[in-house]
Amino acid sequence: MSLLGSQRRDQRRRLLVSWTREKSTPSSRAAAPATRAMAEYAPEAHPERQPAIATLLPTGSGGMAIVSAVILVALGSTIAIGVYEPLLDAVGRMAGGRFAGAVAALRACVDMRSALSLAGWLSQLLLAAAAVVALVVRQMRRHRRDDYRGRYRAWGWLAGLLVTSSCAAHLPLGRLAGIFMAEATGIALGPQGYGWWVTLAALALGAVSLWAVLPLHERRATAVWLAAALGAWGAAAGCAWGGTGSASAAIAIQTAWTLGSGLMAVAMLAAARSVIREVRGEAGQTSQVRRQSAASRAAMRPPAAAVAAKAESWNEYEADEQAAAADDGAEDGYTAGDFTDGSDAEDDHGPRHLSKAERKRLKKLARLNRVA
């Protein structure tokens, strides 16, 4: 009976091998759609071989959408709380006169007219996170084998510009640069030379952003988020340049700056996702290519007639095997339920001769092997 089980396993293995060969024929492989060639990276570029922060970055569309929504919702809620004055007035009425000092301190914490507020702290935190992600992208891009011009350095420059932008929110770097350029050139561009700072910042961020984003394989999402961030910062700079110093102008400046910081963080996450997918060879898989791949996989499946023929041959083999086993048992004088310890397989004069049923079974196996 153990011989019968081994024969069944061999037959299943042969059928599986035959189906696998049909799926991997050269014609089916040639029908697979061609995709855009990926850039070659060294094994050290994989996120698992980078600092631990690289493995925490979202790479799927769902994870990226969730992280982006969390960042934007947190910033929107903070801005809404700081701008909507009736909400703080309602909190003051609920607290009563006993907690008037605490309510005043809370109002100062969420006041959008000051950089030292909850919105300002969130913007600094997001800019620091964006700088860290840009450095992680630089570490991965530096292992690209065809980067002979050192284009990965753009991400280091971008991280430095993000740190400088974070410092400019609390230090008078814009005023310092504007006054220095006005005194050096004799041209006062904007109030107290503020136009010089805006011009230098726009040129630096625009040039470095193009230098960093254009070589990416999947750059559309990164470019959109980055353009939105630079647009928000441009709006803040425009309000500061032409503002009158009123409370509404201060709120508009802080709101635009905070939104720009959040959008910049999302842009760096999108860039990191693009680079990780490029390193893993997953970039460029559009929906059309995925549909074509699914169609090619469906075409590689064996036709239903062939599968039915193989199933029918297998059923015939099982029926013949059972009939042969019954004939063998009738000739040897025992039934399938009788006990045997295998001692009759070999006698004192050597191995026994094959019975008629066993010879028939072997012929059946040989014929099935030729079909497979």
Short mmCIF file of N, CA and C in Angstrom, two decimals, residues 95-153:
data_model
loop_
_atom_site.label_atom_id
_atom_site.label_comp_id
_atom_site.label_asym_id
_atom_site.label_seq_id
_atom_site.Cartn_x
_atom_site.Cartn_y
_atom_site.Cartn_z
N ALA A 95 -15.33 78.67 31.84
CA ALA A 95 -14.39 78.58 32.96
C ALA A 95 -14.73 79.56 34.08
N GLY A 96 -15.34 80.68 33.73
CA GLY A 96 -15.69 81.66 34.75
C GLY A 96 -14.52 82.57 35.07
N GLY A 97 -14.76 83.50 35.99
CA GLY A 97 -13.72 84.45 36.36
C GLY A 97 -12.58 83.85 37.15
N ARG A 98 -12.79 82.70 37.75
CA ARG A 98 -11.72 82.10 38.57
C ARG A 98 -10.55 81.66 37.70
N PHE A 99 -10.81 81.20 36.48
CA PHE A 99 -9.75 80.70 35.59
C PHE A 99 -9.49 81.68 34.45
N ALA A 100 -9.66 82.94 34.70
CA ALA A 100 -9.43 83.95 33.65
C ALA A 100 -7.97 83.96 33.22
N GLY A 101 -7.06 83.80 34.17
CA GLY A 101 -5.63 83.79 33.81
C GLY A 101 -5.27 82.59 32.95
N ALA A 102 -5.82 81.43 33.28
CA ALA A 102 -5.54 80.23 32.47
C ALA A 102 -6.08 80.38 31.07
N VAL A 103 -7.28 80.98 30.94
CA VAL A 103 -7.85 81.18 29.61
C VAL A 103 -7.01 82.16 28.80
N ALA A 104 -6.49 83.21 29.46
CA ALA A 104 -5.62 84.16 28.77
C ALA A 104 -4.32 83.49 28.29
N ALA A 105 -3.76 82.60 29.11
CA ALA A 105 -2.55 81.86 28.71
C ALA A 105 -2.84 80.92 27.54
N LEU A 106 -4.03 80.29 27.58
CA LEU A 106 -4.42 79.41 26.47
C LEU A 106 -4.60 80.22 25.19
N ARG A 107 -5.16 81.42 25.31
CA ARG A 107 -5.33 82.26 24.14
C ARG A 107 -3.98 82.63 23.54
N ALA A 108 -2.99 82.89 24.39
CA ALA A 108 -1.65 83.22 23.90
C ALA A 108 -0.98 82.02 23.23
N CYS A 109 -1.30 80.81 23.70
CA CYS A 109 -0.69 79.61 23.12
C CYS A 109 -1.18 79.34 21.71
N VAL A 110 -2.43 79.68 21.43
CA VAL A 110 -3.00 79.37 20.11
C VAL A 110 -3.16 80.61 19.25
N ASP A 111 -2.62 81.75 19.70
CA ASP A 111 -2.78 83.00 18.96
C ASP A 111 -2.02 82.93 17.64
N MET A 112 -2.70 83.09 16.53
CA MET A 112 -2.07 83.00 15.21
C MET A 112 -1.29 84.26 14.85
N ARG A 113 -1.36 85.30 15.66
CA ARG A 113 -0.61 86.51 15.35
C ARG A 113 0.83 86.44 15.81
N SER A 114 1.18 85.40 16.54
CA SER A 114 2.55 85.26 17.06
C SER A 114 3.16 83.97 16.54
N ALA A 115 4.47 84.02 16.28
CA ALA A 115 5.19 82.82 15.86
C ALA A 115 5.42 81.87 17.03
N LEU A 116 5.40 82.40 18.26
CA LEU A 116 5.58 81.55 19.45
C LEU A 116 4.22 81.03 19.90
N SER A 117 3.61 80.20 19.08
CA SER A 117 2.30 79.65 19.35
C SER A 117 2.29 78.18 18.97
N LEU A 118 1.13 77.55 19.13
CA LEU A 118 1.00 76.14 18.77
C LEU A 118 1.22 75.94 17.28
N ALA A 119 0.69 76.83 16.45
CA ALA A 119 0.90 76.71 15.01
C ALA A 119 2.36 76.89 14.65
N GLY A 120 3.04 77.84 15.30
CA GLY A 120 4.46 78.02 15.04
C GLY A 120 5.29 76.81 15.45
N TRP A 121 4.92 76.21 16.59
CA TRP A 121 5.66 75.02 17.03
C TRP A 121 5.44 73.85 16.07
N LEU A 122 4.21 73.67 15.60
CA LEU A 122 3.95 72.60 14.64
C LEU A 122 4.70 72.82 13.33
N SER A 123 4.77 74.07 12.88
CA SER A 123 5.50 74.34 11.65
C SER A 123 6.98 74.04 11.80
N GLN A 124 7.56 74.37 12.95
CA GLN A 124 8.97 74.04 13.18
C GLN A 124 9.20 72.54 13.24
N LEU A 125 8.28 71.84 13.89
CA LEU A 125 8.39 70.38 13.98
C LEU A 125 8.30 69.74 12.61
N LEU A 126 7.39 70.20 11.78
CA LEU A 126 7.23 69.63 10.45
C LEU A 126 8.42 69.95 9.55
N LEU A 127 8.99 71.14 9.69
CA LEU A 127 10.17 71.47 8.89
C LEU A 127 11.36 70.63 9.31
N ALA A 128 11.51 70.38 10.59
CA ALA A 128 12.60 69.51 11.05
C ALA A 128 12.41 68.09 10.52
N ALA A 129 11.16 67.60 10.57
CA ALA A 129 10.89 66.26 10.03
C ALA A 129 11.15 66.21 8.53
N ALA A 130 10.78 67.27 7.81
CA ALA A 130 11.04 67.31 6.36
C ALA A 130 12.53 67.30 6.06
N ALA A 131 13.32 68.00 6.87
CA ALA A 131 14.77 68.00 6.67
C ALA A 131 15.36 66.61 6.92
N VAL A 132 14.85 65.92 7.94
CA VAL A 132 15.34 64.56 8.21
C VAL A 132 15.00 63.62 7.07
N VAL A 133 13.77 63.72 6.55
CA VAL A 133 13.37 62.85 5.43
C VAL A 133 14.21 63.16 4.19
N ALA A 134 14.52 64.44 3.96
CA ALA A 134 15.37 64.80 2.82
C ALA A 134 16.76 64.19 2.96
N LEU A 135 17.30 64.14 4.17
CA LEU A 135 18.60 63.50 4.38
C LEU A 135 18.53 62.00 4.15
N VAL A 136 17.42 61.38 4.54
CA VAL A 136 17.24 59.94 4.28
C VAL A 136 17.19 59.68 2.78
N VAL A 137 16.49 60.54 2.05
CA VAL A 137 16.44 60.40 0.59
C VAL A 137 17.84 60.55 0.00
N ARG A 138 18.61 61.48 0.52
CA ARG A 138 19.99 61.66 0.04
C ARG A 138 20.82 60.40 0.26
N GLN A 139 20.65 59.76 1.42
CA GLN A 139 21.41 58.55 1.70
C GLN A 139 21.05 57.43 0.73
N MET A 140 19.80 57.34 0.33
CA MET A 140 19.41 56.31 -0.62
C MET A 140 19.83 56.65 -2.05
N ARG A 141 19.70 57.92 -2.42
CA ARG A 141 20.04 58.32 -3.79
C ARG A 141 21.55 58.25 -4.05
N ARG A 142 22.34 58.35 -3.05
CA ARG A 142 23.78 58.33 -3.27
C ARG A 142 24.29 56.96 -3.70
N HIS A 143 23.46 55.91 -3.55
CA HIS A 143 23.84 54.57 -3.97
C HIS A 143 23.33 54.23 -5.37
N ARG A 144 22.83 55.22 -6.08
CA ARG A 144 22.41 54.99 -7.46
C ARG A 144 23.65 54.85 -8.34
N ARG A 145 23.71 53.79 -9.12
CA ARG A 145 24.95 53.46 -9.83
C ARG A 145 25.20 54.34 -11.05
N ASP A 146 24.15 54.92 -11.62
CA ASP A 146 24.33 55.75 -12.81
C ASP A 146 24.38 57.24 -12.48
N ASP A 147 24.52 57.59 -11.20
CA ASP A 147 24.57 59.00 -10.79
C ASP A 147 26.03 59.44 -10.79
N TYR A 148 26.53 59.74 -11.99
CA TYR A 148 27.94 60.11 -12.09
C TYR A 148 28.18 61.58 -11.76
N ARG A 149 27.12 62.39 -11.75
CA ARG A 149 27.27 63.82 -11.51
C ARG A 149 26.95 64.23 -10.08
N GLY A 150 26.69 63.30 -9.23
CA GLY A 150 26.42 63.62 -7.83
C GLY A 150 25.13 64.38 -7.62
N ARG A 151 24.07 63.99 -8.34
CA ARG A 151 22.80 64.70 -8.19
C ARG A 151 22.14 64.43 -6.85
N TYR A 152 22.62 63.42 -6.13
CA TYR A 152 22.03 63.15 -4.81
C TYR A 152 22.32 64.28 -3.83
N ARG A 153 23.34 65.11 -4.11
CA ARG A 153 23.68 66.20 -3.19
C ARG A 153 22.58 67.25 -3.12
#
